[in-house]
Structure formats: structure tokens, C-alpha cells
Amino acid sequence: MLYPNTLEQKLGFDKIRELLRQACISPLGQDYVDKIRFSDNHQLIDKLLRQTYEFTQIVQYEPDFPQSNYLDVRPQLQKARVEGITLMEDEFFDLKLALKTIQDCLRFLANQEEDQYPFLTELAAPVTVDKALLAALERVIDDRGHVRDNASPELANIRRRIISEQANLRKRLDGMLRTARQQGWIPDDLGLTIRGGRLVIPLAAEHKRKIRGFIHDESDTGKTVYVEPAEVFDGNNEVRELEYEERREVYRILLALTDHIRPFLPDLNKAINFLAQIDFIRAKAKLAGQLQAGMPQVMNRPVLNWTAARHPLLYLSHQKQGKPVVPLAIQLDERQRILIISGPNAGGKSIALKTIGLLQYMVQCGLLVPMAEHSDMGVFQNLFIDIGDEQSLENDLSTYSSHLTNMRQFLVGANKRTLFLIDEFGTGTEPGQGGAIAEAILEELNKSGAFGVINTHYTNLKVFADKTPGLINGAMRFDGEKLEPLYELEMGRPGSSFAFEIAGKINLPNAVIDRAKEKLGSQQVNFEKLLKELDIERRVFAEKNLDISINQRKVAQQLAEYTALKTRLDNEQKQLINTAKAKAKTLVQEANQKIEQTIREIKESKADKDATRLVRADLQRFEQAALKPEVIVEPEKPKTPEEEYETDGSPITVGSYVRIEGQTAIGEVLTLRGKDAEVRIGDLKSNIKLNRLEKVSRKTYREAVGIREAPRTQGVDINEKMLNFSFNLDIRGRRGEEALGEVDRFMDSALMLGYPELRIVHGKGDGILRQLVRNHLRSYKQVASMADEHADRGGAGVTLVKMK
């Protein structure tokens, strides 16, 4: 069930129909566009979607698919059903072209692999084009749409006689024409012509009596008459009689051909219906290409799990203007069936609602939809919407009365397979009573088990959704700092209307805004303020989570690299030990052999001293060669700071290059104040005791710092800087000089981008870093004020900086 009957117009589906009509080639497909209907049959919806998806592949990759002659020949087939009526030449010609297109479509699908286009192949399965019928049409009708000369022997004979008689007749008239021209009866620029189907000679009016014959016509000015000479009466009559015979023979041939196709009319009607479906499906595929639409997963149950969904008409409009469309993500299931969307006006709530309604309607009409293909779409039996103003003078309905009338229909028809969409729920009457009625209606709709999406500004509905099972809050995201809508739906939290902030942005007097806050009451103001602060806090923690996830990936990667390195080193160590053991074993064997040989030689020489001495010397040489230890190269010891840096014994003055004892950083002395010196090290400046500094030479400074070319001036990409900038700076754990450097860079970017409020996290500790940061910030004339963050969000460990 659909409600109301103007649902298509309210969702914009009538414009989708018009786009489909424009994409059709012929009235065949356009008739199917008019027949599009909402269906809750999952099997039918799936088949229609798969047919369209397969055709998108054909449109994209198959240029050989027939693109023309999608002719509507249904009137001809209807006419041929009647006995004794014949189709004309042009009607048979259209039928011939249409059947050829159908035959080409069937041939294309038949030549594809079996599983490439299964649903289109299934659509074509019952369609046949009888080859004998197509051959009969081809034999009678030529490529210009006329009956062929050889369609019958009698017709061929008649046309030959017509040509012969016309040639003889023209020959005789050409002679008369030359004579008349020589006599000056006819201008030189005129020749033979035809009047009433008969060849005639044009004569000047004053000479019309010079040739005996019949005057058929005269020119508009009356100066020329067209005369058929008496000598050619019989010839013209003969030609006319032959032409009558030709017409009778052509009619007889066409009548016979009409009788021939009459038994094939059921098959021809199926074939033309197939051609109409192909034209229609092609139009759907073409529209899907324009929308970059895909085929989501369609479930035979109520569910909405959409990713990257876009409003089709908004997408086409923005595409022409070169603007992007912010995609919509939504998830509704059995646990959270009804979504309560809140947020500021002009924040995108109504567009989100219409996107949900239009895409759901499109998919249940068999159209592909612009969303990620891994999205899940359910099938609903009922679709109810309450969008726009339905006030009626005729029925004496006000805006609120029309909304209540719709709610009555919703309550009566809602069930577990219903999707309802309500825009500006409860508005149109006194807010307190309207909010109470809206909450009661919402409670009943929740009991029905229906799925739904509701837009509202009422706080009581947000609170009700937060504490009621089956309901979930959602917010259209809003940049609370720039006071600009982001058009993104965020589920799980309510949104703020940002009414006071927007009023301040348009320069409404502060006194009026403050008075309005007093009238509203502190509880509601604090609620809206809390929503804003929660949004800022969510952004802070989102950035933190991103940093943590990046660090976790880095740690995981380093752990994997460490594990792989350790495994490799362990394997190499084992391999070295095994190699050493094998070599030792070999040496032991060789040594034993050498010893045994030595003993044997001593015995054989009977302990002769000279022979024994030689044998022992040979054994010592073996020991020195085979068991000589490897030389280990000791690594070069690192230089001490005194060895690495060339010192200068002269006293330290302004402009001297110095380093801090025990450290490697080298800086330049800027000023001297008694026993202290202000030293610039890189981008940082610091006050250091003179007795901790050691003067180094200019050469050492140049070697340590390096001489580099002056950097070229580069432009600043504001968009990229704004995209990467975070209004939250965390300097916990940093040293004073390093922290102040971070704060300076942070403030430079914030001033460039014009951020009104900043957040610096320095931690509590002893308060030294906090005091150092705040003293440094006071040197910026653009800083209006500084304050501690709320106690629940860091308190004194966070400084909120408001800019002028």
C-alpha cells in the first residue's frame, strides 16, 4: 500500500519517469515506463534489477548491440487480424525492420557465453522469429519499402510493359517538343511534365491552338498551358491502364502476404513485446549509467543498511554544476527500527528523508539506485510518507489537520513491513501540545513494529528516542565553529538546532538572544550547549582515535619487522653454529689423521731424532694453518664531543657560536644578560647560564648546521591547510622550548585560517607548562581570552583560547 496517492510527485519519482521516457528509443519502451509500479514481490524485484544490471554491462562494453529500428508495429499487427484487410507497403517495411532488429537481439544473446547474461537470455527464451516469415517479407518488400518487381511474374510483366510504353510515349512527345520549341511556341527552359498522371507539353497560352489536344492545366500566371496532344491519347491511356493493373497486382500480393503472416500474429506480438522490454530495460540501464547507480543486495525482509547513498535528481543537478553530493549512510534493523533525525534548519534533514523514500521506491520498481553495491536494501509492503503541506481549502483542512489525517492513516495501516517517512513531525500547532501528540503517535508507531524515519526539532522526541528500545537518534552534522551545515547524517546521537548560534551569525542583537535564552529556560539552553560541546568533544576524540590507530598500525608493522628480523638472526646464528660444528668436526678428523700418521712415521723411523723432529715440525705447520684464529676488526669508537667539535678558547660574545656542554646542538648567542645568555638553537630561543656554554668555531657551526640555499617562496594551499588543521593541540610531555615552538606554529595556522576558538591540552601536573603556555599566549594581540576547559573534559589541564 502506498500513501498518499501523490507519493510519486512528493518524492520526485515523476521526474525519474520522465528521464526514462527520454532514454527510450521508441513508444514501445515509453509504454513500459508508464506501466512501472511499486512491487513487494522480492523475486520479481530481484529479476528486474538483474536484467537492468546485465544491460548496463551491454551498454558499457557491447557497442554491437542493435541501437536502431525499435519500431512500434503493434497497430499493423492489430490491423492484420481482420480477414480481408491488407497491410500497405510502408507498414510491411516497418514490420520487416522491427523483425530484423529482434532477430539481431536474439542472435547477440545466443552468441554469448551461457552464464554471461542469464536473465536477459531467459527473457528472450520464449521469443521466436520464423525465418520463413522473414524470408517472405524480404522476397516481397525491398530495402526502400516498395514491392519488388519480381514479387510475382505478372507484376514483373506489367512493369516491363509500363516502362516500354512510357519510353515510346516520351520519344513521340520529345519530337513534338522540339518542333514546338523551333516554332517559338514554348520557352527553351521548359520540358515535358506530368499532369493528372499523364505526360503533357507546356505551351505559351497564345499558342495553345497550334497543337490539337486536351488542356489539362495552366500555370498560376495563366501564361503557360499544359496540353496533351491528341496523337498520344491512346499511349497515355495505355500507360494508365497498365498502372491500374500494377496497383491491382500489388494489392493482391500484399493481401496474400497479410494472409501469410496472420497465423504468426501470436508469435509476432511476443516478439514485439520483447523488443519493447529491451527498449525499456536499455533506458533503465542508460539512466543507471548517468546516476552511477549499482545493484545493492536486496533482502526479502525489512532492513536499511545503506552506504554512500545519493539523491538521484540532486546528483544530476550538482553534476551539471560541477558540485559534489554528500553521500548518506543509514542503518535500520530489528533492534533500531525508527530513526529520529534532528538538527538545524537547512541542514539536510528533508533531503535525507526524500533520498530514503525515493531510493526505496526506485528499487521496488526495479530500478538500480546510486549507492554502494555492498549496501543491503529490504522489501517493504507499505510505504507511507508525510512530506510537505497538504492543507486544502476544498476540504477545509489546515496544515496541522492534514498532518493529523496522515498520522491516522499511518496508525491504521502500519505493520512490521511498513516504512514511513515524516517530515517536521508535530509542527503546525502549539509546541507543547504538538510535541505531546507527536510523542504519543510515535509510541504507537513503535508498537506496530514498523520502520521509519522522522525529522523533528522537538526535544521531548529526542529524549523519548534515547530511552525507548527500537528507536535511535540521528543528527545532521553541523560545524559549530563556522556555523555551516555539513549535510552528513550521524546516527546514535541527537542534533542541536543551533538556533542561538545562527541568530548570532546573522547579527541579531545580543540582547534579544540573551532574552530568548532566559525565556527558554536554563535546562533547555544547557541541553543545546551540551550537544554542541559533545560534538566538539567527539571531533577531538575522533582525531585522537585516528592518531592512535595510525600509531597502532606503525607498532604492528615494527613488531612484525622485529619478529622477522629476530627469526632471521636466530636462523643465521644456528646456521653459523652448525657450520662451525661441521668445520670443527672436519678439523678434528684431519687432526686425528695427522696425529696417527705422525705416530706411524715415528714408529717406522724407529724414533730417529731427525725424522721425529721433521714430523713434529710438519704437525706444527698443520696446526698453524688449519687452526689459526680469525682476526676480529674492532669498530671505530665514536668521537667524544671534545674530539668532534673544534672549540674556540676566546670569550663568548654576542654573535658567538656555542654548544651546551654534554649536548650536540649548536646555537648562536643573541644577547648577554649578566651570567645568562639568550641562545637561538634552530627555531627555538632559550636563556642558558654562561658557565654551561662552550664556544665553537664558525667552521664547526657550518659543518654541523650545513649551508643550504635560501628556500624558494612557495604558495600556501589554504584548502589543504584547512583540511589538515585541527583546532585541538596536545603538547603533554613536551619540554618548554619545544612546546612553545608547537604553540607558535599552531597559532600561525589558526590565525591564517581564522579559527574563532582553539583548544590546547597541556595537562595539569605542577602547572608549570600551563603557566608557560598562557604567558606566551598573552604576547599575541589576537587572543581575546583564555579559560580552563569544563571539569568533565579536562578542567585545568586544557586551555580554551578565544580569538578576537
mmCIF file with all atom_site columns, N, CA and C in Angstrom, residues 295-297 305-308 371-376:
data_model
loop_
_atom_site.group_PDB
_atom_site.id
_atom_site.type_symbol
_atom_site.label_atom_id
_atom_site.label_alt_id
_atom_site.label_comp_id
_atom_site.label_asym_id
_atom_site.label_entity_id
_atom_site.label_seq_id
_atom_site.pdbx_PDB_ins_code
_atom_site.Cartn_x
_atom_site.Cartn_y
_atom_site.Cartn_z
_atom_site.occupancy
_atom_site.B_iso_or_equiv
_atom_site.pdbx_formal_charge
_atom_site.auth_seq_id
_atom_site.auth_comp_id
_atom_site.auth_asym_id
_atom_site.auth_atom_id
_atom_site.pdbx_PDB_model_num
ATOM 1  N N  . MET A 1 295 ? 23.818 -2.175 -8.152 1.00 0.00 ? 295 MET A N  1
ATOM 2  C CA . MET A 1 295 ? 22.802 -3.109 -7.671 1.00 0.00 ? 295 MET A CA 1
ATOM 3  C C  . MET A 1 295 ? 23.144 -3.541 -6.252 1.00 0.00 ? 295 MET A C  1
ATOM 4  N N  . PRO A 1 296 ? 22.431 -3.029 -5.255 1.00 0.00 ? 296 PRO A N  1
ATOM 5  C CA . PRO A 1 296 ? 22.692 -3.445 -3.864 1.00 0.00 ? 296 PRO A CA 1
ATOM 6  C C  . PRO A 1 296 ? 22.148 -4.849 -3.611 1.00 0.00 ? 296 PRO A C  1
ATOM 7  N N  . GLN A 1 297 ? 22.421 -5.349 -2.421 1.00 0.00 ? 297 GLN A N  1
ATOM 8  C CA . GLN A 1 297 ? 21.873 -6.643 -2.015 1.00 0.00 ? 297 GLN A CA 1
ATOM 9  C C  . GLN A 1 297 ? 20.430 -6.425 -1.540 1.00 0.00 ? 297 GLN A C  1
ATOM 10 N N  . ASN A 1 305 ? 20.363 -0.802 5.308  1.00 0.00 ? 305 ASN A N  1
ATOM 11 C CA . ASN A 1 305 ? 21.779 -0.739 5.663  1.00 0.00 ? 305 ASN A CA 1
ATOM 12 C C  . ASN A 1 305 ? 22.511 -0.172 4.452  1.00 0.00 ? 305 ASN A C  1
ATOM 13 N N  . TRP A 1 306 ? 22.454 1.158  4.325  1.00 0.00 ? 306 TRP A N  1
ATOM 14 C CA . TRP A 1 306 ? 22.922 1.820  3.104  1.00 0.00 ? 306 TRP A CA 1
ATOM 15 C C  . TRP A 1 306 ? 24.248 2.523  3.353  1.00 0.00 ? 306 TRP A C  1
ATOM 16 N N  . THR A 1 307 ? 25.054 2.503  2.331  1.00 0.00 ? 307 THR A N  1
ATOM 17 C CA . THR A 1 307 ? 26.333 3.215  2.352  1.00 0.00 ? 307 THR A CA 1
ATOM 18 C C  . THR A 1 307 ? 26.461 4.034  1.074  1.00 0.00 ? 307 THR A C  1
ATOM 19 N N  . ALA A 1 308 ? 26.919 5.256  1.195  1.00 0.00 ? 308 ALA A N  1
ATOM 20 C CA . ALA A 1 308 ? 27.191 6.142  0.040  1.00 0.00 ? 308 ALA A CA 1
ATOM 21 C C  . ALA A 1 308 ? 25.957 6.303  -0.848 1.00 0.00 ? 308 ALA A C  1
ATOM 22 N N  . MET A 1 371 ? 24.027 3.940  -4.885 1.00 0.00 ? 371 MET A N  1
ATOM 23 C CA . MET A 1 371 ? 24.598 3.682  -3.562 1.00 0.00 ? 371 MET A CA 1
ATOM 24 C C  . MET A 1 371 ? 25.631 2.577  -3.715 1.00 0.00 ? 371 MET A C  1
ATOM 25 N N  . ALA A 1 372 ? 26.420 2.347  -2.679 1.00 0.00 ? 372 ALA A N  1
ATOM 26 C CA . ALA A 1 372 ? 27.441 1.299  -2.724 1.00 0.00 ? 372 ALA A CA 1
ATOM 27 C C  . ALA A 1 372 ? 26.780 -0.068 -2.912 1.00 0.00 ? 372 ALA A C  1
ATOM 28 N N  . GLU A 1 373 ? 27.392 -0.919 -3.744 1.00 0.00 ? 373 GLU A N  1
ATOM 29 C CA . GLU A 1 373 ? 26.772 -2.198 -4.081 1.00 0.00 ? 373 GLU A CA 1
ATOM 30 C C  . GLU A 1 373 ? 26.773 -3.173 -2.898 1.00 0.00 ? 373 GLU A C  1
ATOM 31 N N  . HIS A 1 374 ? 27.601 -2.928 -1.874 1.00 0.00 ? 374 HIS A N  1
ATOM 32 C CA . HIS A 1 374 ? 27.567 -3.813 -0.701 1.00 0.00 ? 374 HIS A CA 1
ATOM 33 C C  . HIS A 1 374 ? 26.480 -3.393 0.289  1.00 0.00 ? 374 HIS A C  1
ATOM 34 N N  . SER A 1 375 ? 25.671 -2.394 -0.054 1.00 0.00 ? 375 SER A N  1
ATOM 35 C CA . SER A 1 375 ? 24.552 -1.988 0.801  1.00 0.00 ? 375 SER A CA 1
ATOM 36 C C  . SER A 1 375 ? 23.465 -3.059 0.794  1.00 0.00 ? 375 SER A C  1
ATOM 37 N N  . ASP A 1 376 ? 22.686 -3.087 1.877  1.00 0.00 ? 376 ASP A N  1
ATOM 38 C CA . ASP A 1 376 ? 21.546 -4.003 1.996  1.00 0.00 ? 376 ASP A CA 1
ATOM 39 C C  . ASP A 1 376 ? 20.253 -3.202 1.947  1.00 0.00 ? 376 ASP A C  1
#
